[in-house]
XYZ file of C-alpha atoms in Angstrom:
391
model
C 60.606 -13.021 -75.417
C 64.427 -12.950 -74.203
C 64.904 -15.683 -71.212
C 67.253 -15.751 -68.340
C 68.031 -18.206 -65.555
C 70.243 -15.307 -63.719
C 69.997 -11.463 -64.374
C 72.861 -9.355 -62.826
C 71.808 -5.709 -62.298
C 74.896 -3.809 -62.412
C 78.361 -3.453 -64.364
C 80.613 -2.932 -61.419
C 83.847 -5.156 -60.186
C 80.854 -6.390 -57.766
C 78.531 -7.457 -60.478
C 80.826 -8.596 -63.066
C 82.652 -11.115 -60.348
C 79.270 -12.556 -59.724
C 79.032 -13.131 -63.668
C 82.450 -14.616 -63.787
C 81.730 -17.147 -61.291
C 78.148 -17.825 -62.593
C 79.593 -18.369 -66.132
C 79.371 -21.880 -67.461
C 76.890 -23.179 -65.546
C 73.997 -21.084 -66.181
C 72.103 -18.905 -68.657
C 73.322 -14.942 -67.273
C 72.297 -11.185 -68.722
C 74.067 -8.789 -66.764
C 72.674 -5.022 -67.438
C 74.333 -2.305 -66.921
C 72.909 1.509 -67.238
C 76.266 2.727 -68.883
C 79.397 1.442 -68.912
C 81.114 -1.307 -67.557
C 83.041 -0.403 -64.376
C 81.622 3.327 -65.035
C 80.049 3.981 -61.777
C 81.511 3.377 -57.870
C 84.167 0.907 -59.499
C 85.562 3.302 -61.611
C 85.702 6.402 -59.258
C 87.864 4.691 -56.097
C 91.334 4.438 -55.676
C 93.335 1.219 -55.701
C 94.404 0.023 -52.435
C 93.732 -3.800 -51.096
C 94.113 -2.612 -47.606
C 93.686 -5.670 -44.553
C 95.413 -3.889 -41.730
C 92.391 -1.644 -41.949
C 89.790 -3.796 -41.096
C 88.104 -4.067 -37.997
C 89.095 -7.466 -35.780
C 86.797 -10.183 -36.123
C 85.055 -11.258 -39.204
C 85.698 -8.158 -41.449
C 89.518 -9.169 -41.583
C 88.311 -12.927 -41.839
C 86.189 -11.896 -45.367
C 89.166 -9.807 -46.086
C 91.540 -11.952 -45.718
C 89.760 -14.496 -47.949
C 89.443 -12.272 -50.896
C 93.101 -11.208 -50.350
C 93.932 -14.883 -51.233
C 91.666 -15.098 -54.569
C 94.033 -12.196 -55.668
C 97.501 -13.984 -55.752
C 96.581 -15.990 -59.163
C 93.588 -13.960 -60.171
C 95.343 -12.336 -63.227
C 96.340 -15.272 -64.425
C 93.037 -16.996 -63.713
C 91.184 -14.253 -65.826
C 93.579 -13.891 -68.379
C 94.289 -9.953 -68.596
C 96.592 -7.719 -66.586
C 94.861 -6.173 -63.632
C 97.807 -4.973 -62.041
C 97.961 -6.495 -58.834
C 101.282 -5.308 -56.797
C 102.334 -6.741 -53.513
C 103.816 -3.499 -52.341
C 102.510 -3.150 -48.650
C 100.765 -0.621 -46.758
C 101.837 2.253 -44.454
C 99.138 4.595 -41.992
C 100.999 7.189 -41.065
C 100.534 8.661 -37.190
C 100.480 12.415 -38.343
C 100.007 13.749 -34.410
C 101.003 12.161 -30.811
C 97.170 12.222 -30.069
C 96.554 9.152 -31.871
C 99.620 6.942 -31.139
C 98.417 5.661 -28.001
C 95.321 4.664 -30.360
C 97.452 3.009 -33.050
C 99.589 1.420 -30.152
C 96.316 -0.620 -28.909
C 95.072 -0.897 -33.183
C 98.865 -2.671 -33.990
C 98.199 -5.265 -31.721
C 94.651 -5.950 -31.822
C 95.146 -6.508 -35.584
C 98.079 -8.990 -34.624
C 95.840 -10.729 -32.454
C 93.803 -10.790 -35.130
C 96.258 -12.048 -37.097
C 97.241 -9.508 -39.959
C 100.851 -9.138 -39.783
C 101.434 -5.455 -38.864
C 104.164 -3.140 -37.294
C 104.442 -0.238 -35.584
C 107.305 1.858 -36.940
C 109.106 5.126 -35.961
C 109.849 8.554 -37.647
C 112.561 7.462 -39.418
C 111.737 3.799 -40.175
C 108.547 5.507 -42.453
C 110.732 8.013 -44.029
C 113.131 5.281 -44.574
C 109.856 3.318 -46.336
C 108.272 6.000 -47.494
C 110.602 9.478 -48.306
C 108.035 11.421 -49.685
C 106.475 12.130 -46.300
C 106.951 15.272 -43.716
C 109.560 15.307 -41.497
C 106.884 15.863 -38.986
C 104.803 13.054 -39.088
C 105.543 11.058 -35.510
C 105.627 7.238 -36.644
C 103.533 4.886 -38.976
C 102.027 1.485 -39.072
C 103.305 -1.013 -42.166
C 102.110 -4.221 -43.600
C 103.854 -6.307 -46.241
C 100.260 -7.867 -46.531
C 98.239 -5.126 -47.916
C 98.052 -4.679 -52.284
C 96.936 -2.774 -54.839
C 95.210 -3.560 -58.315
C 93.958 -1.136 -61.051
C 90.135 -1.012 -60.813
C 88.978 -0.062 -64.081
C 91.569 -2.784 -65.446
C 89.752 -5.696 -62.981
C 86.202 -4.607 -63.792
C 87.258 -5.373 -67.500
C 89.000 -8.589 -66.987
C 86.374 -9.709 -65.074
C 83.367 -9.199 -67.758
C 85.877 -10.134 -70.273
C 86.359 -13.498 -68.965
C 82.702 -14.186 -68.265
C 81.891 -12.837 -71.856
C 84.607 -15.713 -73.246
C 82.300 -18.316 -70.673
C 78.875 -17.220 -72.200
C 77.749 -14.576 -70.479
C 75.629 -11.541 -71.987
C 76.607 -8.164 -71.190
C 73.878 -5.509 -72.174
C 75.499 -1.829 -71.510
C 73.262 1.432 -71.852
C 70.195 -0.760 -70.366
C 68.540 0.614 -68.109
C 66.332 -1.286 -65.427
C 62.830 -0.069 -65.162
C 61.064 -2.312 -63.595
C 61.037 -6.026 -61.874
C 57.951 -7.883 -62.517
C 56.843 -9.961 -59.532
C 54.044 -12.322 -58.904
C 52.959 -14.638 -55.566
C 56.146 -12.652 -53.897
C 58.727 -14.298 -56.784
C 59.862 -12.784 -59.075
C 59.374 -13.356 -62.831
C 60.931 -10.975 -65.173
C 63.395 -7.837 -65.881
C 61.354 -5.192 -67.638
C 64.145 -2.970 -69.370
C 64.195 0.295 -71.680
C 65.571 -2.388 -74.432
C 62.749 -5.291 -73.455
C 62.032 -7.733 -70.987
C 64.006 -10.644 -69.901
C 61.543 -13.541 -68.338
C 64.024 -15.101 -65.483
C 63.089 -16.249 -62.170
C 66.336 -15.301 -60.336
C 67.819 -11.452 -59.956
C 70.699 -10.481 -58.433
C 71.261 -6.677 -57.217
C 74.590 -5.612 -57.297
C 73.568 -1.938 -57.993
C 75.846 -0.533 -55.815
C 75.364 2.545 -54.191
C 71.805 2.572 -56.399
C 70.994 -0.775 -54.828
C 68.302 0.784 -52.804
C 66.526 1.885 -55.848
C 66.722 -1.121 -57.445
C 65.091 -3.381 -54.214
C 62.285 -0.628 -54.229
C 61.298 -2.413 -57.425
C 60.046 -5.421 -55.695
C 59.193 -3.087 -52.443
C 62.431 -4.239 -50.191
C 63.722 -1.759 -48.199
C 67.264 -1.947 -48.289
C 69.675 -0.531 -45.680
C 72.386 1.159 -47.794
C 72.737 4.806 -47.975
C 74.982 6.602 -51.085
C 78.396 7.880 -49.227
C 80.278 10.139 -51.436
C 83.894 9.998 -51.754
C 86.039 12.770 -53.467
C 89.427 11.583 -54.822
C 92.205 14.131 -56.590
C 93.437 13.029 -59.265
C 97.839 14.852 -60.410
C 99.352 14.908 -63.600
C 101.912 11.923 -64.103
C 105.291 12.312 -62.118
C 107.932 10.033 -61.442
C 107.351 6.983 -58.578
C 106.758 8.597 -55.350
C 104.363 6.573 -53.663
C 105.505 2.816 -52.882
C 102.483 0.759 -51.794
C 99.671 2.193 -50.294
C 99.270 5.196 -47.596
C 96.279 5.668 -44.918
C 95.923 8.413 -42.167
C 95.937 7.446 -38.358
C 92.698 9.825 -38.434
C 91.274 7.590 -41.382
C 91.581 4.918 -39.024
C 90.307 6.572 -36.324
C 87.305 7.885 -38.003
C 86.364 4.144 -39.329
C 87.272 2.415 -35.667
C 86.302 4.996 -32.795
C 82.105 5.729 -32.418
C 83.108 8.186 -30.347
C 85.940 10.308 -32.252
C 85.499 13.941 -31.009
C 88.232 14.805 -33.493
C 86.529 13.655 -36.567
C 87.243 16.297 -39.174
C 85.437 18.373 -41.487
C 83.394 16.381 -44.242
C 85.228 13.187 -43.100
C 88.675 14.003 -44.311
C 91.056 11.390 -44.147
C 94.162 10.313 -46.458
C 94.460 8.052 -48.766
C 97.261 8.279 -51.147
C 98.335 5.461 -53.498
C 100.219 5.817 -57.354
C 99.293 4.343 -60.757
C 101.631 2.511 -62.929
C 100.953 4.994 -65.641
C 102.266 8.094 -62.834
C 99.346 9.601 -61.630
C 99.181 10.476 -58.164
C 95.484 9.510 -56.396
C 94.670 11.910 -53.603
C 91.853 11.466 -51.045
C 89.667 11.412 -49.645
C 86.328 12.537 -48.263
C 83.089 11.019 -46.828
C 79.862 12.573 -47.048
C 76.201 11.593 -47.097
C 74.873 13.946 -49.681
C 72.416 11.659 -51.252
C 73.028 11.175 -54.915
C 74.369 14.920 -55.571
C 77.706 15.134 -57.563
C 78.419 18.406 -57.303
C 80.877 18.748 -54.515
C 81.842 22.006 -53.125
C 85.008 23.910 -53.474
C 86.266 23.678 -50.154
C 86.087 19.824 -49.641
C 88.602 19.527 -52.380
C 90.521 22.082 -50.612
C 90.511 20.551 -47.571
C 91.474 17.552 -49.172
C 94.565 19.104 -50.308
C 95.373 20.899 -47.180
C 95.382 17.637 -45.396
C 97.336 15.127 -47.796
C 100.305 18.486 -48.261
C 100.888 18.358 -44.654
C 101.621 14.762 -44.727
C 102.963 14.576 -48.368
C 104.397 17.845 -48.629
C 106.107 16.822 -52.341
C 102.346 17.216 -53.655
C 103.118 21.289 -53.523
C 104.795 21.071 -56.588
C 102.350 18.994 -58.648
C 99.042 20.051 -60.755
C 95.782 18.130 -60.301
C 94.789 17.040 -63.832
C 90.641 15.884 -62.358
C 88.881 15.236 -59.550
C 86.621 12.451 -59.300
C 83.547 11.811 -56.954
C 81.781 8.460 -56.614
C 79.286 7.023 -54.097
C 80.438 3.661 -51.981
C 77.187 2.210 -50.727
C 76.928 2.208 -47.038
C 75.244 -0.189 -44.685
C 75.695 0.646 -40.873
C 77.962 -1.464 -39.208
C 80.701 -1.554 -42.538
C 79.663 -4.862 -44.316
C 77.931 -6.058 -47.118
C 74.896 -7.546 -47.120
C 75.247 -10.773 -49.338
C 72.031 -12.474 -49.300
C 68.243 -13.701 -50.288
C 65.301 -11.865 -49.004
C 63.251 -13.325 -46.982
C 60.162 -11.617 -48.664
C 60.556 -11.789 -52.438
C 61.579 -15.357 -53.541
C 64.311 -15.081 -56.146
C 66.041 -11.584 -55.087
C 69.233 -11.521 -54.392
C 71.178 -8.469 -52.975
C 75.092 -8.009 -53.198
C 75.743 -4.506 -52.472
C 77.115 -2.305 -49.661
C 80.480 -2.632 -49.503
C 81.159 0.911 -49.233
C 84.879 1.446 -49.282
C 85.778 -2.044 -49.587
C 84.252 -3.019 -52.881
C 87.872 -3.414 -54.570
C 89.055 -5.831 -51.677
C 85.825 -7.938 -51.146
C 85.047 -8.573 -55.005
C 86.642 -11.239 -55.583
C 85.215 -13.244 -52.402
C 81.711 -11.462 -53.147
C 82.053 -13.398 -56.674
C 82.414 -16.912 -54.843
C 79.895 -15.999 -52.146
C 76.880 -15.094 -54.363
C 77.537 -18.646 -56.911
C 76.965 -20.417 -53.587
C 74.010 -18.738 -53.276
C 72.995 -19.570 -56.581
C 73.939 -22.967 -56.357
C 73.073 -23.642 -53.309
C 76.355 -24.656 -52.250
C 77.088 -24.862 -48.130
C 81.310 -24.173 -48.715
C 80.711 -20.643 -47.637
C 78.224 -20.667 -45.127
C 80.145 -19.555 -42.481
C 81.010 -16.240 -43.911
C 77.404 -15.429 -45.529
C 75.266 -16.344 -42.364
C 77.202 -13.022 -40.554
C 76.267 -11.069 -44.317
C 72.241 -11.781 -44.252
C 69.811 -9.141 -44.897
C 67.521 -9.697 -41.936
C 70.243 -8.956 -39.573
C 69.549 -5.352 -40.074
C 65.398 -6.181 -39.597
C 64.820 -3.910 -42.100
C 61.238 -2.844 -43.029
C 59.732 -4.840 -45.935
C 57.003 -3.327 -47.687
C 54.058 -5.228 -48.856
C 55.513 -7.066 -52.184
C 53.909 -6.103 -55.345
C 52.322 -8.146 -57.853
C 52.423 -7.859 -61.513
């Protein structure tokens, strides 16, 4: 029978950092259902965004994976991409720049560095946007990498440190006994280990069931349009003052129609990336018609040079949500040897290199990053535990 000291669940940029940082130093299987970087990873758009972030500890954990990036591709040894090109949120109506006024400075209290800039400043920056857009926001700190290109590099450096990567493996059960656990039981066999590590994404949930954890992360579907290649339009990164909005305010009365917001951002190969919804529609797919449309609608009246482009695909991925926007990077308190990393929702791409370092602490039982996991623990959601199984 196959032995483990670590099994990863999950072939996302979330799952293969943890194996990267794990590699060397212990024994690791990562499984992964299909592909590697086929799920959430592999369905997002590209952006690195920190002027986002809420104040407080969010831009702290941000700002702390933001750092890992600056010699990451040379670190792993494959081209990921990474651009320093700055980000822009453009104030589309003069309802929400008293809003950004108050957002550009608590963020430079904060200390992101991050201006407010008029009409023609942004066009300046940025000429493919309307005429009518009032002002914009710009950071030279926020970046961009190609997912699908760091999920790879990732489980291609931790494959040349010893790690195994199973794709097409599907977990089916965790075997458990005296509330530890004790084994993997895949479709392809079972792995006897005595630590797990959950970083099942948006399926998360599912997987903790396995053990009988509840886990507080719902599946948040995201739509994103994807255009045929065209010449560079888009320089950096570009958010929506009613993106921001809609992730700041609790109380937005203007929070539109299946959570609509803009996110636009270019590919070195051409293609234009166009989003974006947010939607709690469980694990269905199939979006409707008119949530691409209104997709559209919104990023043409901002971008109106997207008229005269075709969109090649759509793609729709879940980011897994926990309620108050951050992971939850930690043991649980009821099943010795379960560890979850997952719910990052939007900000997988940003936070995996950090979540990487985080979770080998973890393992290793290293104190360096105390400070940011104690705010990521499970129990601060006191979640409901059911009765562990035995088997």
């Amino acid at each position: 029978m196959e032995t483990a000291d670590v099994v990863i669940i999950g072939g996302g940029v979330i799952g293969t950092s943890i194996a990267y940082r794990l590699a060397g130093n212990h024994k690791v299987i990562l499984i992964e259902k299909g592909e590697i970087g086929a799920g959430t990873s592999g369905s997002c758009d590209k952006a690195i965004f920190l002027q986002s972030k809420k104040p407080g500890f969010p831009i702290k954990l941000a700002q702390a994976s933001r750092m890992v990036y600056e010699n990451l591709e040379e670190e792993l040894g494959m081209k990921i991409e990474f651009q320093k090109n700055g980000g822009m949120i453009v104030i589309e109506n003069e309802s929400h720049l008293d809003f950004m006024r108050k957002f550009v400075k608590q963020q430079n209290k904060a200390g992101i560095n991050v201006k407010l800039v008029d009409q023609k400043e942004a066009l300046a920056f940025q000429p493919c946007l309307s005429p009518e857009i009032v002002g914009a926001t710009y950071s030279t700190e926020d970046a961009e990498v190609n997912p699908l290109l760091l999920t790879q590099a990732f489980a291609e450096a931790a494959k040349r440190k010893g790690i195994i990567i199973r794709t097409h493996t599907a977990v089916t059960d965790i075997v458990t006994k005296d509330g530890r656990v004790i084994g993997v039981q895949t479709n392809k066999g079972r792995i006897e280990t005595e630590l797990v590590i959950n970083a099942a994404g948006p399926f998360a949930p599912k997987i903790a069931e396995m053990v009988g954890v509840g886990l507080p992360i719902i599946p948040r579907r995201g739509v994103i349009l994807i255009s045929e290649k065209v010449k560079p339009m888009v320089h950096g990164n570009i958010l929506c003052s009613q993106y921001i909005a809609t992730k700041h305010l609790s109380n937005n009365t203007d929070a539109p129609s299946y959570g609509i917001g803009l996110s636009l951002g270019q590919t070195e190969s051409g293609n234009v990336l166009i989003g974006g919804s947010r939607e709690f529609k469980g694990y269905d797919k199939a979006v409707e018609p008119e949530v691409l449309t209104a997709i559209a609608m919104h990023a043409r009246r901002i971008a109106p040079f997207l008229d005269s482009i075709r969109i090649i695909r759509t793609m729709a991925g879940f980011r897994p949500f926990t309620s108050d926007g951050l992971p939850i990077i930690s043991e649980t308190p009821n099943m010795k040897g379960f560890i979850i990393a997952a719910g990052h929702e939007g900000d997988g791409i940003a936070l995996a290199p950090i979540t990487g370092l985080l979770v080998a602490s973890l393992v290793n039982k290293d104190l360096k990053y105390k400070d940011f996991l104690d705010p990521l623990k499970f129990d601060r959601f006191n979640a409901i535990h059911a009765s562990p199984k035995q088997g």
